[in-house]
Short mmCIF file of C-alpha atoms and ligand atoms in Angstrom, two decimals:
data_model
loop_
_atom_site.label_atom_id
_atom_site.label_comp_id
_atom_site.label_asym_id
_atom_site.label_seq_id
_atom_site.Cartn_x
_atom_site.Cartn_y
_atom_site.Cartn_z
CA UNK A 1 111.28 -43.30 127.06
CA UNK A 2 111.56 -42.29 123.57
CA UNK A 3 114.90 -43.07 121.63
CA UNK A 4 115.66 -41.71 118.30
CA UNK A 5 118.29 -44.04 115.92
CA UNK A 6 119.51 -41.97 113.35
CA UNK A 7 121.57 -43.60 110.56
CA UNK A 8 124.29 -41.24 108.62
CA UNK A 9 124.66 -43.54 105.69
CA UNK A 10 125.57 -42.09 102.60
CA UNK A 11 127.99 -42.42 99.47
CA UNK A 12 130.15 -38.91 99.02
CA UNK A 13 133.03 -37.58 96.96
CA UNK A 14 135.24 -34.42 98.33
CA UNK A 15 136.86 -34.08 95.08
CA UNK A 16 134.87 -31.78 92.77
CA UNK A 17 136.43 -33.33 89.10
CA UNK A 18 135.58 -36.53 90.35
CA UNK A 19 132.46 -35.97 92.07
CA UNK A 20 131.23 -34.40 87.94
CA UNK A 21 132.62 -37.19 86.08
CA UNK A 22 131.13 -39.89 88.78
CA UNK A 23 127.58 -39.04 88.25
CA UNK A 24 127.69 -39.23 84.46
CA UNK A 25 128.61 -42.63 84.41
CA UNK A 26 125.91 -45.47 85.04
CA UNK A 27 128.14 -48.05 86.41
CA UNK A 28 129.60 -45.63 89.61
CA UNK A 29 125.94 -44.38 90.16
CA UNK A 30 124.26 -47.73 90.52
CA UNK A 31 126.26 -49.02 93.11
CA UNK A 32 126.40 -45.65 94.94
CA UNK A 33 122.68 -45.43 94.94
CA UNK A 34 122.26 -49.00 96.35
CA UNK A 35 124.71 -48.42 99.25
CA UNK A 36 123.63 -44.81 100.15
CA UNK A 37 120.07 -46.47 100.25
CA UNK A 38 121.36 -49.99 102.75
CA UNK A 39 119.14 -49.14 105.99
CA UNK A 40 121.34 -49.39 108.96
CA UNK A 41 121.68 -52.97 110.89
CA UNK A 42 123.49 -51.45 113.74
CA UNK A 43 120.11 -49.46 114.18
CA UNK A 44 117.44 -52.55 113.71
CA UNK A 45 119.82 -54.49 115.99
CA UNK A 46 120.06 -52.38 118.94
CA UNK A 47 115.98 -51.73 118.21
CA UNK A 48 115.90 -55.64 119.00
CA UNK A 49 118.37 -55.14 122.28
CA UNK A 50 116.05 -52.24 123.73
CA UNK A 51 113.66 -52.81 126.30
CA UNK A 52 109.77 -52.97 125.28
CA UNK A 53 108.31 -50.28 127.45
CA UNK A 54 110.83 -48.18 125.23
CA UNK A 55 110.00 -46.47 121.78
CA UNK A 56 112.40 -46.65 119.37
CA UNK A 57 112.44 -44.80 116.25
CA UNK A 58 114.91 -45.26 113.32
CA UNK A 59 115.34 -42.46 111.06
CA UNK A 60 117.66 -42.21 108.06
CA UNK A 61 120.09 -38.92 108.11
CA UNK A 62 118.01 -37.27 105.08
CA UNK A 63 114.89 -37.72 107.25
CA UNK A 64 116.26 -34.86 109.25
CA UNK A 65 117.91 -32.80 107.13
CA UNK A 66 114.52 -32.49 105.72
CA UNK A 67 112.04 -32.54 108.09
CA UNK A 68 114.45 -30.95 110.88
CA UNK A 69 115.48 -32.51 114.22
CA UNK A 70 112.59 -34.49 115.94
CA UNK A 71 113.21 -33.06 119.77
CA UNK A 72 110.09 -35.07 121.38
CA UNK A 73 112.83 -37.73 122.48
CA UNK A 74 115.07 -38.95 125.32
CA UNK A 75 118.01 -40.26 123.52
CA UNK A 76 119.75 -39.75 120.46
CA UNK A 77 121.75 -42.35 118.85
CA UNK A 78 124.30 -42.20 116.39
CA UNK A 79 126.45 -44.37 114.16
CA UNK A 80 128.63 -43.33 111.61
CA UNK A 81 131.21 -44.03 109.14
CA UNK A 82 134.57 -41.92 109.19
CA UNK A 83 133.84 -40.20 105.85
CA UNK A 84 130.44 -38.67 107.69
CA UNK A 85 131.68 -38.23 111.22
CA UNK A 86 131.73 -34.51 110.93
CA UNK A 87 128.13 -34.45 109.46
CA UNK A 88 127.40 -36.76 112.62
CA UNK A 89 129.33 -34.54 115.26
CA UNK A 90 127.59 -31.35 113.79
CA UNK A 91 123.96 -33.21 114.40
CA UNK A 92 124.99 -34.59 117.84
CA UNK A 93 126.16 -30.93 118.87
CA UNK A 94 122.63 -29.59 117.58
CA UNK A 95 120.69 -32.23 119.67
CA UNK A 96 122.79 -31.28 122.85
CA UNK A 97 122.68 -27.22 122.43
CA UNK A 98 118.91 -28.19 122.55
CA UNK A 99 119.34 -30.55 125.74
CA UNK A 100 119.13 -33.95 124.70
CA UNK A 101 121.33 -36.06 125.26
CA UNK A 102 123.43 -38.33 122.63
CA UNK A 103 125.36 -41.63 122.05
CA UNK A 104 127.68 -41.77 119.40
CA UNK A 105 128.73 -45.39 118.26
CA UNK A 106 130.23 -47.41 115.21
CA UNK A 107 133.27 -47.79 113.56
CA UNK A 108 134.54 -44.39 113.56
CA UNK A 109 133.75 -43.80 117.00
CA UNK A 110 135.20 -46.98 118.13
CA UNK A 111 138.08 -45.97 116.35
CA UNK A 112 138.13 -42.48 117.39
CA UNK A 113 136.16 -42.93 120.85
CA UNK A 114 138.32 -39.67 122.27
CA UNK A 115 137.00 -37.53 119.49
CA UNK A 116 133.53 -38.54 119.26
CA UNK A 117 132.70 -38.21 123.01
CA UNK A 118 133.81 -34.47 122.54
CA UNK A 119 130.55 -34.16 121.00
CA UNK A 120 128.14 -36.77 122.63
CA UNK A 121 127.11 -37.44 126.37
CA UNK A 122 128.65 -40.71 125.78
CA UNK A 123 130.16 -43.06 123.06
CA UNK A 124 129.71 -46.92 122.46
CA UNK A 125 132.91 -48.51 121.79
CA UNK A 126 132.83 -51.13 119.75
CA UNK A 127 130.09 -54.04 119.38
CA UNK A 128 126.86 -51.88 120.64
CA UNK A 129 124.71 -55.53 121.43
CA UNK A 130 126.28 -56.36 125.07
CA UNK A 131 126.46 -52.83 126.02
CA UNK A 132 123.56 -51.30 124.78
CA UNK A 133 120.98 -52.25 127.76
CA UNK A 134 123.12 -50.93 130.22
CA UNK A 135 123.14 -47.30 127.95
CA UNK A 136 119.60 -47.44 127.61
CA UNK A 137 119.01 -47.81 131.54
CA UNK A 138 121.81 -45.25 132.04
CA UNK A 139 119.57 -42.91 130.04
CA UNK A 140 116.77 -43.51 131.23
CA UNK A 141 118.25 -42.39 134.97
CA UNK A 142 120.33 -39.52 133.62
CA UNK A 143 123.38 -40.96 134.70
CA UNK A 144 125.58 -41.93 131.07
CA UNK A 145 128.57 -42.61 131.53
CA UNK A 146 131.51 -41.02 129.01
CA UNK A 147 132.19 -44.61 127.82
CA UNK A 148 130.65 -48.05 127.24
CA UNK A 149 133.08 -50.45 126.05
CA UNK A 150 132.41 -54.09 125.04
CA UNK A 151 134.89 -56.80 126.20
CA UNK A 152 137.50 -57.13 123.48
CA UNK A 153 138.52 -60.46 125.11
CA UNK A 154 135.22 -62.14 124.90
CA UNK A 155 134.10 -60.98 121.98
CA UNK A 156 129.88 -60.91 121.32
CA UNK A 157 128.72 -64.11 120.49
CA UNK A 158 126.59 -64.07 117.49
CA UNK A 159 124.23 -66.82 118.32
CA UNK A 160 122.90 -64.76 120.65
CA UNK A 161 121.89 -62.01 118.28
CA UNK A 162 118.76 -60.85 118.37
CA UNK A 163 116.70 -60.83 114.86
CA UNK A 164 116.79 -57.14 113.56
CA UNK A 165 113.43 -55.40 113.92
CA UNK A 166 113.20 -54.98 110.39
CA UNK A 167 109.77 -54.06 110.86
CA UNK A 168 110.78 -50.51 111.72
CA UNK A 169 111.60 -49.84 108.19
CA UNK A 170 109.36 -48.33 105.41
CA UNK A 171 110.18 -51.26 103.22
CA UNK A 172 109.13 -49.31 100.21
CA UNK A 173 112.37 -46.76 100.53
CA UNK A 174 115.09 -49.67 100.05
CA UNK A 175 115.73 -51.55 97.42
CA UNK A 176 117.89 -54.34 99.55
CA UNK A 177 117.77 -55.25 103.38
CA UNK A 178 121.01 -56.36 104.80
CA UNK A 179 121.44 -59.55 107.16
CA UNK A 180 124.58 -60.68 108.84
CA UNK A 181 125.67 -64.06 108.93
CA UNK A 182 129.33 -63.09 110.29
CA UNK A 183 131.26 -60.66 112.17
CA UNK A 184 135.02 -59.95 111.68
CA UNK A 185 137.54 -61.54 108.94
CA UNK A 186 140.27 -63.33 109.69
CA UNK A 187 142.85 -61.98 106.80
CA UNK A 188 143.50 -58.35 108.22
CA UNK A 189 144.77 -56.05 105.60
CA UNK A 190 146.66 -53.34 106.55
CA UNK A 191 143.69 -50.76 105.51
CA UNK A 192 141.03 -52.37 107.00
CA UNK A 193 138.94 -50.51 109.36
CA UNK A 194 136.25 -53.19 109.81
CA UNK A 195 138.49 -55.91 110.48
CA UNK A 196 140.34 -54.34 113.11
CA UNK A 197 137.19 -53.14 114.83
CA UNK A 198 135.01 -56.28 114.99
CA UNK A 199 138.18 -58.81 115.73
CA UNK A 200 138.10 -62.77 116.12
CA UNK A 201 136.11 -64.29 113.15
CA UNK A 202 132.32 -65.38 114.39
CA UNK A 203 129.44 -66.48 112.28
CA UNK A 204 125.89 -66.88 113.40
CA UNK A 205 124.46 -70.09 112.97
CA UNK A 206 122.37 -70.97 109.86
CA UNK A 207 119.77 -71.73 111.49
CA UNK A 208 119.69 -68.22 113.37
CA UNK A 209 120.31 -66.44 109.91
CA UNK A 210 117.60 -67.91 108.22
CA UNK A 211 115.01 -66.82 110.89
CA UNK A 212 116.09 -63.34 110.06
CA UNK A 213 115.88 -63.82 106.49
CA UNK A 214 112.03 -65.34 107.08
CA UNK A 215 111.34 -62.53 108.67
CA UNK A 216 112.29 -59.78 105.76
CA UNK A 217 110.62 -62.72 103.32
CA UNK A 218 107.19 -62.22 105.47
CA UNK A 219 107.84 -58.49 105.55
CA UNK A 220 108.83 -58.01 101.97
CA UNK A 221 107.04 -59.23 98.62
CA UNK A 222 110.03 -59.36 96.48
CA UNK A 223 112.98 -58.98 98.85
CA UNK A 224 116.65 -58.85 97.67
CA UNK A 225 119.78 -59.05 100.62
CA UNK A 226 122.92 -57.86 100.97
CA UNK A 227 124.92 -59.79 103.49
CA UNK A 228 126.24 -57.28 105.71
CA UNK A 229 129.41 -59.47 106.08
CA UNK A 230 133.13 -58.42 105.21
CA UNK A 231 133.97 -62.48 104.18
CA UNK A 232 131.16 -64.61 103.76
CA UNK A 233 132.45 -68.11 103.29
CA UNK A 234 135.72 -68.00 105.37
CA UNK A 235 133.95 -71.66 106.71
CA UNK A 236 132.88 -73.64 104.09
CA UNK A 237 131.16 -76.21 105.79
CA UNK A 238 128.61 -73.11 107.41
CA UNK A 239 128.39 -71.66 103.62
CA UNK A 240 127.29 -74.79 101.97
CA UNK A 241 124.73 -75.46 104.86
CA UNK A 242 124.03 -71.81 104.71
CA UNK A 243 123.39 -72.19 100.60
CA UNK A 244 121.31 -75.34 100.79
CA UNK A 245 119.12 -73.72 102.59
CA UNK A 246 118.76 -70.26 100.68
CA UNK A 247 118.31 -72.53 97.89
CA UNK A 248 114.91 -73.38 99.77
CA UNK A 249 113.74 -70.19 99.37
CA UNK A 250 114.43 -68.47 95.72
CA UNK A 251 115.82 -65.07 97.38
CA UNK A 252 118.31 -62.88 95.34
CA UNK A 253 120.84 -61.63 97.62
CA UNK A 254 124.43 -60.52 97.17
CA UNK A 255 127.91 -61.10 99.72
CA UNK A 256 131.02 -59.88 100.00
CA UNK A 257 133.52 -62.93 99.82
CA UNK A 258 137.59 -63.52 99.31
CA UNK A 259 138.76 -64.93 95.86
CA UNK A 260 138.71 -68.63 98.02
CA UNK A 261 134.74 -68.96 97.45
CA UNK A 262 135.12 -69.97 93.96
CA UNK A 263 137.70 -73.11 95.46
CA UNK A 264 135.24 -75.59 95.65
CA UNK A 265 133.13 -76.40 92.29
CA UNK A 266 130.38 -77.58 94.89
CA UNK A 267 130.18 -74.62 96.37
CA UNK A 268 129.84 -72.79 93.29
CA UNK A 269 127.20 -75.15 92.08
CA UNK A 270 125.36 -74.60 95.84
CA UNK A 271 126.07 -71.11 95.13
CA UNK A 272 124.13 -70.73 91.75
CA UNK A 273 121.17 -72.49 93.35
CA UNK A 274 120.80 -70.58 96.30
CA UNK A 275 120.08 -67.40 94.55
CA UNK A 276 123.43 -65.56 94.51
CA UNK A 277 123.39 -62.68 92.01
CA UNK A 278 126.79 -61.18 92.72
CA UNK A 279 129.36 -61.84 94.86
CA UNK A 280 132.16 -58.98 95.56
CA UNK A 281 135.44 -59.97 95.91
CA UNK A 282 138.20 -57.65 97.32
CA UNK A 283 141.10 -58.44 94.32
CA UNK A 284 143.00 -55.62 95.48
CA UNK A 285 145.42 -55.43 93.00
CA UNK A 286 146.93 -57.81 90.14
CA UNK A 287 150.12 -56.81 90.65
CA UNK A 288 152.73 -58.98 93.05
CA UNK A 289 154.62 -55.76 94.34
CA UNK A 290 151.45 -54.09 95.72
CA UNK A 291 149.47 -57.34 96.87
CA UNK A 292 153.15 -58.45 98.59
CA UNK A 293 152.57 -57.69 102.50
CA UNK A 294 149.00 -56.11 101.98
CA UNK A 295 147.73 -58.54 105.07
CA UNK A 296 149.45 -60.17 107.88
CA UNK A 297 150.11 -63.55 106.53
CA UNK A 298 150.40 -62.68 102.70
CA UNK A 299 147.18 -64.39 101.92
CA UNK A 300 145.78 -62.14 98.76
CA UNK A 301 149.77 -62.50 97.86
CA UNK A 302 149.72 -66.21 97.20
CA UNK A 303 146.33 -65.91 95.53
CA UNK A 304 146.98 -63.71 93.07
CA UNK A 305 147.28 -66.01 89.94
CA UNK A 306 143.63 -67.65 90.80
CA UNK A 307 142.17 -64.33 90.06
CA UNK A 308 141.29 -64.78 86.45
CA UNK A 309 139.78 -68.77 87.03
CA UNK A 310 137.66 -67.49 89.76
CA UNK A 311 136.07 -64.49 87.93
CA UNK A 312 135.29 -67.15 85.47
CA UNK A 313 134.21 -70.01 87.43
CA UNK A 314 131.74 -67.92 89.44
CA UNK A 315 130.18 -65.51 86.09
CA UNK A 316 129.78 -68.92 83.93
CA UNK A 317 127.61 -70.07 86.66
CA UNK A 318 125.64 -66.90 86.38
CA UNK A 319 127.17 -65.21 89.50
CA UNK A 320 128.36 -61.96 88.94
CA UNK A 321 131.53 -60.91 90.19
CA UNK A 322 132.31 -57.28 91.45
CA UNK A 323 135.62 -57.04 91.66
CA UNK A 324 137.36 -54.46 94.18
CA UNK A 325 140.35 -52.68 92.83
CA UNK A 326 142.54 -50.80 95.19
CA UNK A 327 144.64 -47.85 93.56
CA UNK A 328 147.60 -46.19 95.25
CA UNK A 329 149.17 -49.26 96.87
CA UNK A 330 152.89 -49.26 97.68
CA UNK A 331 153.57 -51.44 94.15
CA UNK A 332 151.58 -49.21 91.65
CA UNK A 333 153.10 -46.74 89.05
CA UNK A 334 152.02 -45.18 86.97
CA UNK A 335 151.86 -47.84 84.37
CA UNK A 336 149.12 -49.50 86.48
CA UNK A 337 146.69 -48.13 85.43
CA UNK A 338 145.83 -49.30 81.97
CA UNK A 339 146.90 -52.90 82.90
CA UNK A 340 143.61 -52.67 85.61
CA UNK A 341 141.86 -51.51 82.93
CA UNK A 342 142.91 -54.08 80.59
CA UNK A 343 142.31 -57.29 83.40
CA UNK A 344 139.10 -56.10 84.16
CA UNK A 345 138.08 -55.84 80.36
CA UNK A 346 139.92 -59.29 79.66
CA UNK A 347 138.09 -61.09 82.46
CA UNK A 348 134.35 -59.78 81.65
CA UNK A 349 133.78 -58.76 85.64
CA UNK A 350 130.29 -57.55 85.16
CA UNK A 351 130.82 -54.79 87.87
CA UNK A 352 134.28 -53.31 89.19
CA UNK A 353 134.71 -50.78 91.85
CA UNK A 354 138.09 -48.65 91.55
CA UNK A 355 138.87 -46.88 94.95
CA UNK A 356 141.73 -44.92 96.02
CA UNK A 357 143.93 -46.25 99.33
CA UNK A 358 142.27 -44.92 102.32
CA UNK A 359 144.11 -44.76 105.77
CA UNK A 360 141.26 -44.79 107.66
CA UNK A 361 142.44 -43.42 111.35
CA UNK A 362 143.78 -45.54 113.69
CA UNK A 363 144.58 -48.63 111.15
CA UNK A 364 147.86 -50.34 110.57
CA UNK A 365 148.60 -48.53 107.37
CA UNK A 366 147.15 -44.74 108.90
CA UNK A 367 150.03 -45.36 111.44
CA UNK A 368 152.98 -47.02 108.90
CA UNK A 369 151.89 -43.64 106.47
CA UNK A 370 152.03 -41.11 109.15
CA UNK A 371 155.81 -42.21 110.51
CA UNK A 372 156.96 -42.29 106.88
CA UNK A 373 155.77 -38.79 106.83
CA UNK A 374 153.11 -39.80 103.63
CA UNK A 375 149.88 -38.36 104.97
CA UNK A 376 148.88 -34.45 103.25
CA UNK A 377 147.40 -34.14 107.08
CA UNK A 378 146.47 -35.63 110.28
CA UNK A 379 142.79 -35.63 110.11
CA UNK A 380 140.89 -35.72 107.18
CA UNK A 381 137.94 -37.70 108.12
CA UNK A 382 135.09 -36.21 105.30
CA UNK A 383 137.99 -37.13 102.71
CA UNK A 384 137.85 -40.67 103.89
CA UNK A 385 135.65 -41.59 100.63
CA UNK A 386 137.39 -43.82 99.01
CA UNK A 387 137.73 -42.00 96.11
CA UNK A 388 139.85 -38.99 97.42
CA UNK A 389 143.51 -38.90 98.09
CA UNK A 390 145.23 -38.22 101.24
CA UNK A 391 148.64 -39.29 100.98
CA UNK A 392 151.73 -39.49 98.92
CA UNK A 393 151.69 -42.48 96.65
CA UNK A 394 155.29 -44.31 96.72
CA UNK A 395 156.04 -44.62 93.31
CA UNK A 396 154.18 -41.57 91.32
CA UNK A 397 153.02 -38.31 92.19
CA UNK A 398 149.42 -37.68 93.95
CA UNK A 399 148.40 -36.01 90.41
CA UNK A 400 149.64 -38.95 88.46
CA UNK A 401 147.36 -41.09 90.89
CA UNK A 402 143.83 -38.94 90.58
CA UNK A 403 144.48 -38.91 86.73
CA UNK A 404 145.25 -42.67 86.65
CA UNK A 405 141.91 -43.26 88.92
CA UNK A 406 139.69 -40.49 86.21
CA UNK A 407 141.23 -42.49 83.54
CA UNK A 408 139.72 -45.79 84.61
CA UNK A 409 136.29 -44.25 86.03
CA UNK A 410 136.18 -42.90 81.94
CA UNK A 411 137.48 -46.31 81.02
CA UNK A 412 135.22 -48.65 82.67
CA UNK A 413 132.05 -47.46 83.91
CA UNK A 414 131.19 -45.22 80.50
CA UNK A 415 128.52 -46.09 78.41
CA UNK A 416 129.77 -48.55 75.85
CA UNK A 417 131.83 -50.52 78.38
CA UNK A 418 129.44 -51.02 80.46
CA UNK A 419 126.81 -51.89 78.11
CA UNK A 420 129.50 -54.56 76.45
CA UNK A 421 130.32 -55.82 80.01
CA UNK A 422 126.22 -56.24 80.70
CA UNK A 423 125.63 -58.07 77.14
CA UNK A 424 128.44 -60.73 77.94
CA UNK A 425 126.30 -61.24 81.12
CA UNK A 426 122.82 -61.05 79.52
CA UNK A 427 124.31 -64.11 77.03
CA UNK A 428 125.71 -66.34 80.00
CA UNK A 429 122.35 -66.05 81.52
CA UNK A 430 120.92 -66.93 77.99
CA UNK A 431 123.33 -69.79 78.09
CA UNK A 432 121.80 -70.93 81.49
CA UNK A 433 118.47 -70.04 80.64
CA UNK A 434 118.37 -72.58 77.63
CA UNK A 435 120.37 -75.35 79.62
CA UNK A 436 117.58 -75.48 81.83
CA UNK B 1 97.38 -64.73 74.42
CA UNK B 2 98.70 -60.86 74.04
CA UNK B 3 102.17 -59.78 74.12
CA UNK B 4 101.18 -57.59 77.32
CA UNK B 5 100.12 -60.91 78.90
CA UNK B 6 103.43 -62.67 77.69
CA UNK B 7 105.68 -60.23 78.95
CA UNK B 8 104.20 -59.93 82.26
CA UNK B 9 104.26 -63.53 82.28
CA UNK B 10 108.00 -63.29 81.46
CA UNK B 11 108.57 -60.52 83.96
CA UNK B 12 106.83 -62.60 86.86
CA UNK B 13 109.45 -65.42 86.29
CA UNK B 14 112.41 -63.30 86.89
CA UNK B 15 111.07 -61.10 89.90
CA UNK B 16 109.14 -64.56 91.70
CA UNK B 17 106.27 -61.85 92.03
CA UNK B 18 102.95 -63.97 91.07
CA UNK B 19 101.70 -62.89 87.53
CA UNK B 20 98.23 -62.01 88.77
CA UNK B 21 99.76 -59.29 90.87
CA UNK B 22 101.51 -57.87 87.65
CA UNK B 23 99.71 -55.41 85.41
CA UNK B 24 100.73 -53.74 82.26
CA UNK B 25 101.79 -50.79 84.08
CA UNK B 26 103.39 -52.04 87.57
CA UNK B 27 106.82 -50.22 88.35
CA UNK B 28 109.24 -52.87 87.59
CA UNK B 29 111.22 -50.79 89.96
CA UNK B 30 108.91 -50.14 92.76
CA UNK B 31 106.60 -52.43 92.74
CA UNK B 32 108.40 -55.44 91.69
CA UNK B 33 111.85 -54.98 92.31
CA UNK B 34 113.73 -55.28 89.00
CA UNK B 35 117.12 -53.63 89.49
CA UNK B 36 119.93 -53.48 87.14
CA UNK B 37 120.84 -56.56 87.98
CA UNK B 38 117.68 -58.34 87.34
CA UNK B 39 117.14 -56.16 84.11
CA UNK B 40 119.71 -58.10 82.67
CA UNK B 41 117.94 -61.58 83.95
CA UNK B 42 114.85 -60.02 82.09
CA UNK B 43 116.73 -59.34 78.72
CA UNK B 44 118.31 -62.83 78.76
CA UNK B 45 114.82 -64.23 79.51
CA UNK B 46 112.94 -62.02 77.13
CA UNK B 47 115.57 -63.04 73.81
CA UNK B 48 115.00 -66.61 74.80
CA UNK B 49 111.77 -66.73 74.87
CA UNK B 50 111.00 -64.27 72.38
CA UNK B 51 113.82 -65.25 69.99
CA UNK B 52 114.18 -61.09 69.67
CA UNK B 53 117.45 -59.43 70.37
CA UNK B 54 117.11 -56.45 72.46
CA UNK B 55 120.26 -54.27 73.24
CA UNK B 56 119.87 -54.40 76.59
CA UNK B 57 121.00 -50.56 77.09
CA UNK B 58 117.40 -50.18 75.67
CA UNK B 59 115.48 -51.72 78.50
CA UNK B 60 117.31 -48.96 81.20
CA UNK B 61 114.79 -46.48 80.94
CA UNK B 62 111.77 -48.84 80.77
CA UNK B 63 109.26 -48.76 83.64
CA UNK B 64 106.58 -51.16 83.20
CA UNK B 65 105.73 -54.49 81.58
CA UNK B 66 104.14 -52.35 78.69
CA UNK B 67 106.81 -50.02 78.26
CA UNK B 68 108.74 -53.29 77.39
CA UNK B 69 106.09 -54.82 75.21
CA UNK B 70 106.43 -51.63 73.08
CA UNK B 71 110.25 -51.70 72.78
CA UNK B 72 109.92 -55.40 71.97
CA UNK B 73 107.40 -54.97 69.34
CA UNK B 74 109.60 -52.09 68.15
CA UNK B 75 112.33 -54.72 67.48
CA UNK B 76 110.76 -57.67 66.62
CA UNK B 77 108.71 -55.39 63.88
CA UNK B 78 105.37 -56.05 65.47
CA UNK B 79 102.33 -54.44 66.03
CA UNK B 80 102.77 -52.34 69.39
CA UNK B 81 100.12 -54.11 71.96
S1 SF4 C 1 139.54 -59.31 103.12
FE1 SF4 C 1 138.34 -57.61 103.28
S2 SF4 C 1 137.21 -57.85 105.25
FE2 SF4 C 1 138.80 -59.22 105.23
S3 SF4 C 1 140.83 -58.00 106.27
FE3 SF4 C 1 141.14 -57.27 104.21
S4 SF4 C 1 139.95 -55.78 103.68
FE4 SF4 C 1 139.41 -56.56 105.29
#
């Protein structure tokens, strides 16, 4: 039996004007390139859960686009984000039209299982590992069931997760490889699809994470790791143990965390020594009214006064911060954009990501905006790009929000400003280099 | 030590690739994994170790240690290798 896994990766924007502006901006292009060239950890993990007598092929969707359908396979497995859902369905339809059974999983299929089922023989709802062996077995016996659901009551225990099969990748095509150390996030922001799908926060034992990292280091002589976590340092004791192990390996890496990562000076020291190059932090907003009630316990609102100190503490240790800001939150007004720009420039954030609030299907945000009559349409998945607007903002017109985003793109990602922000980071590096 | 050799040594320091695997014409990004973030570390290292000031933007389009050596020679006003 042969299984073909196709990763529906890619970053896209529907709005033509943003697209045209975006490709001219170096800061924007770089992060886009990094994201679009990350391999799918889901595919490599499923490969590791596949019985040894089954051939498992891993492909990026671009391979299929360029070389055509690979039809000498018995099952096609597709995993997709919301923005690529329609492309995923079109590809699934093509495979099914030539008689190859298709199973669809991933974030979007878990949020919209009935929709995914219309284009597939089976849908994997929730985490793949617990149900994948059953899917393979049923596909082998040609009796796939419409839905395979992982239990939401007993979440998958990450300590039993296999090492992803990184050796399936042509590593020369990637500039970073991903490692997962945790799943879920305790904050549960209203707009977050990942925390809804992944549920309770769980961590992988440090020893196991290091096995994965060591596997990568054996395959790749100059690895750069991106932790595929939503919020890595929730458990500070685990974090310190992990960082001490990373410090022994001298491998550069990147991850996502919340602002509490900067609470503890010892953690920051360990982070700097561990090879961490950048932490992406979802600040979301600098406005009290916009942060209010964003997550269930209003955690981000309570933390809003700590942003500047956190950025400075991390960056002065040589750990650059990639700050994420969401535009169009209910507290935002037409005056917000200049203030966001000023904050980013004043704090010397090396990188920043400004995106528009996006009501992903079936999230609390989606249901609220729908109830308030604020969605442009009910389904707009190809526009869930984080850059295309899909709803009526509360305190400004859609045009004002779109213009505000264009303004920030121009102000933050242009060559001169970007060079200035980078120079600040070079100067920090020089200071650290001299001190060492 | 020639400027080529010195640059290779500093590139090795930043990339963590053994110096004997780095040639003046190695591809910084493809062979040595120096992405935009590590380009900044490289600029800091070059400036500190060689005492030259390099507008980091100047290094963005450079592909090999030899390209860097040429650029440094230009900024430090010394003959290119
Ligand atoms: S902090 Fe990030 S990962 Fe956690 S719920 Fe909020 S958006 Fe999701």
